[in-house]
Amino acid sequence: MPDITLTTLILLCLAAAAAGWIDAVVGGGGLLLLPALLLGLPHVPAAQVLGTNKAVAIVGTSGAAVTFLRKTPVRVGLAVRIGLMALAGSMTGAFFAAGISSEVLRPVIMVVLLGVAAFVMLRPSFGSAAEGDGTGRPVARARVIMAIVLVGGGIGFYDGLFGPGTGTFLVLGLTAVLHLDLVTASATAKIVNVCTNAGALAMFAYQGTVLWQLAAVMAVFNLAGGMIGARMALSRGSGFVRAVLLTVVFSLVAKLGFDQWNA
């Protein structure tokens, strides 16, 4: 456990709970959790912050995934295949990350996100009717392949290359390609996230860059937040997820804009 005050520990635990809630509903909890760790642990090496972040996040994501699976139909096998492709894509993206400037990527991602927000607002039916969640007609093979290659590989590559908002992009991609409702897309995205987080955590653990004691304490709160968020998404439906989705998208645009301004 790093040398931190009780106040800092409490704030980190609250941030972990809030991040777990956001991540369970629509993805993007890392936008809160990682900055909180960076602010709370200013003298800790960045590698340890990143490793601890993954150790915390995987617990909440796993809890949310289990909660979703108990209440909503999810094609687990497909989700795992997408997750494994996302893991491969993330590793490839990380390989190329050193040669890419984030100052170039930020404006591009901001434009994409604003386009996504406009699409979601102008298409009220987006994510409200499921076709491939196990209760509607089967998903065409071509869409399954698109989901594995484009959503898994493409968004995984983005995650390794740049990262912010990966969970949100997963929900949007799964909704668009597989025609899932937003609740089922969120549930599927949690399984994909478990796969990618497990791969990243294994690497961080191998490198010895995880603060396990701090992660264990924060993980309890992240788990609670994730399970509460999953239950709220299930009980309130796609309309609730849609509202949170737009909030997260605009928050991400604001964060990227702030980072670009201060670059």
Coordinates of C-alpha atoms in Angstrom, one line a residue:
M1 CA 0.0 0.0 0.0
P2 CA 1.5 3.4 -1.0
D3 CA 1.9 6.1 1.7
I4 CA -1.4 8.0 1.3
T5 CA -3.7 9.8 3.7
L6 CA -7.1 8.3 4.8
T7 CA -8.9 11.2 3.0
T8 CA -7.1 10.3 -0.3
L9 CA -8.0 6.6 0.2
I10 CA -11.7 7.4 0.7
L11 CA -11.8 9.7 -2.3
L12 CA -10.1 7.0 -4.5
C13 CA -12.7 4.4 -3.2
L14 CA -15.6 6.7 -4.1
A15 CA -14.1 7.3 -7.5
A16 CA -13.8 3.6 -8.0
A17 CA -17.5 3.1 -7.1
A18 CA -18.6 5.9 -9.5
A19 CA -16.3 4.5 -12.3
G20 CA -17.8 1.0 -11.8
W21 CA -21.3 2.4 -12.1
I22 CA -20.5 4.3 -15.3
D23 CA -18.6 1.4 -16.8
A24 CA -21.5 -1.1 -16.1
V25 CA -24.1 1.1 -17.7
V26 CA -22.4 2.3 -20.8
G27 CA -18.6 2.0 -20.5
G28 CA -16.0 4.7 -20.0
G29 CA -15.4 4.3 -16.3
G30 CA -11.7 4.6 -16.9
L31 CA -12.2 8.2 -17.8
L32 CA -12.9 8.8 -14.1
L33 CA -10.8 6.1 -12.4
L34 CA -7.5 6.6 -14.1
P35 CA -7.3 10.4 -13.6
A36 CA -8.4 9.9 -10.0
L37 CA -5.4 7.5 -9.5
L38 CA -3.0 9.9 -11.2
L39 CA -4.2 12.7 -8.9
G40 CA -4.2 10.6 -5.8
L41 CA -0.9 9.0 -6.4
P42 CA 1.3 11.8 -7.8
H43 CA 4.6 10.3 -6.8
V44 CA 3.8 6.7 -8.0
P45 CA 5.3 5.7 -11.4
A46 CA 2.8 5.8 -14.2
A47 CA 3.2 2.0 -14.9
Q48 CA 2.0 1.2 -11.4
V49 CA -0.9 3.5 -11.7
L50 CA -1.9 1.8 -15.0
G51 CA -1.5 -1.6 -13.5
T52 CA -3.5 -0.8 -10.4
N53 CA -6.2 0.7 -12.6
K54 CA -6.6 -2.5 -14.5
A55 CA -6.6 -4.6 -11.3
V56 CA -9.5 -2.5 -10.0
A57 CA -11.4 -2.3 -13.2
I58 CA -11.5 -6.0 -14.0
V59 CA -13.3 -6.7 -10.7
G60 CA -16.1 -4.3 -11.3
T61 CA -16.4 -5.3 -15.0
S62 CA -16.6 -9.0 -14.0
G63 CA -19.2 -8.3 -11.4
A64 CA -21.3 -6.3 -13.9
A65 CA -20.9 -9.0 -16.5
V66 CA -22.2 -11.6 -14.1
T67 CA -25.2 -9.4 -13.1
F68 CA -26.1 -8.8 -16.7
L69 CA -25.8 -12.5 -17.6
R70 CA -28.3 -13.5 -14.9
K71 CA -31.0 -11.2 -16.3
T72 CA -30.4 -10.6 -20.0
P73 CA -29.7 -13.1 -22.9
V74 CA -26.2 -12.7 -24.2
R75 CA -24.3 -14.8 -26.7
V76 CA -21.3 -15.5 -24.5
G77 CA -19.3 -17.4 -27.1
L78 CA -19.5 -14.6 -29.6
A79 CA -18.7 -12.1 -26.9
V80 CA -15.6 -14.0 -25.9
R81 CA -14.5 -14.3 -29.6
I82 CA -14.9 -10.5 -30.0
G83 CA -12.9 -10.1 -26.7
L84 CA -10.1 -12.2 -27.9
M85 CA -9.9 -10.3 -31.2
A86 CA -10.0 -7.1 -29.2
L87 CA -7.1 -8.3 -27.1
A88 CA -5.1 -9.0 -30.2
G89 CA -6.1 -5.7 -31.7
S90 CA -5.0 -3.9 -28.5
M91 CA -1.6 -5.5 -28.5
T92 CA -1.2 -4.5 -32.2
G93 CA -2.3 -0.9 -31.4
A94 CA 0.1 -0.7 -28.5
F95 CA 2.9 -1.8 -30.8
F96 CA 2.3 1.2 -33.1
A97 CA 1.4 3.7 -30.3
A98 CA 4.9 5.0 -30.0
G99 CA 4.9 6.4 -33.5
I100 CA 1.5 8.1 -33.3
S101 CA 1.0 11.6 -31.8
S102 CA -2.0 11.9 -29.5
E103 CA -2.2 15.6 -30.5
V104 CA -3.2 14.3 -34.0
L105 CA -5.6 11.7 -32.8
R106 CA -7.6 13.8 -30.3
P107 CA -9.3 16.1 -32.9
V108 CA -10.2 13.1 -35.1
I109 CA -11.7 11.2 -32.1
M110 CA -13.6 14.4 -31.1
V111 CA -15.2 14.7 -34.5
V112 CA -16.1 11.0 -34.5
L113 CA -17.7 11.3 -31.1
L114 CA -19.7 14.4 -32.0
G115 CA -20.9 12.5 -35.1
V116 CA -21.9 9.6 -32.9
A117 CA -23.8 11.9 -30.5
A118 CA -25.7 13.5 -33.4
F119 CA -26.6 10.1 -34.8
V120 CA -27.9 8.8 -31.5
M121 CA -30.0 12.0 -30.9
L122 CA -31.4 12.0 -34.4
R123 CA -32.2 8.3 -34.4
P124 CA -34.4 7.7 -31.3
S125 CA -34.9 4.1 -32.3
F126 CA -31.2 3.4 -32.2
G127 CA -30.5 0.7 -29.6
S128 CA -34.2 0.2 -28.7
A129 CA -35.0 -3.0 -30.6
A130 CA -33.0 -6.2 -30.4
E131 CA -32.5 -8.5 -33.3
G132 CA -29.6 -10.7 -32.3
D133 CA -29.8 -11.0 -28.5
G134 CA -31.3 -14.4 -28.5
T135 CA -34.9 -13.3 -28.4
G136 CA -35.2 -12.0 -32.0
R137 CA -34.1 -13.4 -35.4
P138 CA -30.6 -14.8 -35.7
V139 CA -27.8 -12.5 -36.6
A140 CA -26.5 -13.0 -40.2
R141 CA -23.0 -14.6 -40.4
A142 CA -21.7 -11.5 -42.2
R143 CA -22.6 -9.4 -39.2
V144 CA -21.0 -11.8 -36.8
I145 CA -17.7 -11.6 -38.8
M146 CA -18.0 -7.8 -38.9
A147 CA -18.5 -7.7 -35.1
I148 CA -15.4 -9.9 -34.5
V149 CA -13.1 -8.1 -37.0
L150 CA -14.3 -4.5 -36.9
V151 CA -15.7 -4.1 -33.4
G152 CA -13.3 -6.5 -31.7
G153 CA -10.2 -5.9 -33.8
G154 CA -10.8 -2.3 -34.7
I155 CA -11.8 -1.0 -31.3
G156 CA -9.2 -3.1 -29.7
F157 CA -6.6 -1.5 -31.9
Y158 CA -7.9 1.9 -30.9
D159 CA -7.7 0.9 -27.2
G160 CA -4.0 0.0 -27.6
L161 CA -3.2 3.0 -29.7
F162 CA -5.0 5.7 -27.7
G163 CA -7.6 4.3 -25.3
P164 CA -10.2 6.9 -24.0
G165 CA -13.8 5.9 -24.4
T166 CA -13.1 2.3 -25.5
G167 CA -16.0 0.9 -23.5
T168 CA -18.4 3.4 -25.0
F169 CA -17.2 2.7 -28.6
L170 CA -17.8 -1.0 -27.9
V171 CA -21.4 -0.4 -26.9
L172 CA -22.0 1.7 -29.9
G173 CA -20.3 -0.7 -32.3
L174 CA -22.1 -3.8 -31.0
T175 CA -25.4 -2.0 -31.2
A176 CA -24.8 -0.9 -34.8
V177 CA -23.3 -4.1 -36.2
L178 CA -25.3 -6.7 -34.3
H179 CA -28.5 -4.7 -34.0
L180 CA -28.6 -5.2 -30.2
D181 CA -30.6 -3.1 -27.8
L182 CA -28.4 -0.9 -25.7
V183 CA -28.8 -3.0 -22.5
T184 CA -27.7 -6.2 -24.3
A185 CA -24.9 -4.3 -26.0
S186 CA -23.7 -3.1 -22.6
A187 CA -23.8 -6.7 -21.3
T188 CA -21.9 -8.0 -24.2
A189 CA -19.3 -5.2 -23.9
K190 CA -18.7 -6.2 -20.3
I191 CA -17.6 -9.7 -21.4
V192 CA -15.3 -8.2 -24.1
N193 CA -13.9 -5.8 -21.5
V194 CA -13.1 -8.7 -19.1
C195 CA -11.1 -10.4 -21.9
T196 CA -9.1 -7.3 -22.7
N197 CA -8.6 -6.3 -19.1
A198 CA -7.4 -9.8 -18.2
G199 CA -4.7 -9.7 -20.9
A200 CA -3.5 -6.2 -19.8
L201 CA -3.6 -7.2 -16.1
A202 CA -1.5 -10.3 -16.8
M203 CA 1.2 -8.2 -18.5
F204 CA 1.2 -5.6 -15.7
A205 CA 1.3 -8.4 -13.0
Y206 CA 4.2 -10.1 -14.9
Q207 CA 6.1 -6.7 -14.8
G208 CA 5.3 -6.3 -11.1
T209 CA 3.6 -2.9 -11.6
V210 CA 0.4 -3.5 -9.6
L211 CA -0.2 -2.1 -6.2
W212 CA -2.2 -5.1 -5.0
Q213 CA -3.3 -3.9 -1.5
L214 CA -4.6 -0.6 -2.8
A215 CA -6.3 -2.3 -5.7
A216 CA -8.0 -4.8 -3.4
V217 CA -9.6 -2.1 -1.3
M218 CA -10.7 0.0 -4.3
A219 CA -11.9 -3.1 -6.1
V220 CA -14.6 -3.7 -3.5
F221 CA -16.1 -0.3 -4.2
N222 CA -15.7 -0.7 -8.0
L223 CA -17.5 -4.1 -7.7
A224 CA -20.4 -2.5 -5.8
G225 CA -20.7 0.3 -8.3
G226 CA -20.6 -2.0 -11.2
M227 CA -23.3 -4.3 -9.8
I228 CA -25.5 -1.3 -8.9
G229 CA -25.0 0.1 -12.4
A230 CA -25.9 -3.2 -14.1
R231 CA -29.0 -3.5 -12.1
M232 CA -30.1 0.0 -12.9
A233 CA -29.5 -0.5 -16.6
L234 CA -31.5 -3.7 -16.5
S235 CA -34.4 -2.2 -14.6
R236 CA -34.6 1.1 -16.4
G237 CA -34.0 -0.2 -19.9
S238 CA -32.4 1.3 -23.1
G239 CA -33.8 4.8 -22.6
F240 CA -31.8 5.1 -19.4
V241 CA -28.6 3.7 -21.0
R242 CA -29.1 6.1 -24.0
A243 CA -29.2 9.1 -21.7
V244 CA -26.0 8.0 -19.8
L245 CA -24.4 7.2 -23.2
L246 CA -24.9 10.7 -24.4
T247 CA -23.6 12.2 -21.1
V248 CA -20.5 10.1 -21.3
V249 CA -19.9 10.9 -25.0
F250 CA -20.1 14.7 -24.3
S251 CA -17.9 14.3 -21.2
L252 CA -15.3 12.5 -23.3
V253 CA -15.4 15.2 -26.0
A254 CA -15.0 17.9 -23.3
K255 CA -12.0 16.0 -21.8
L256 CA -10.3 15.5 -25.1
G257 CA -10.9 19.1 -26.0
F258 CA -9.3 20.2 -22.7
D259 CA -6.3 17.9 -23.2
Q260 CA -5.9 19.3 -26.8
W261 CA -6.1 22.9 -25.5
N262 CA -3.4 22.2 -22.9
A263 CA -1.2 20.1 -25.2

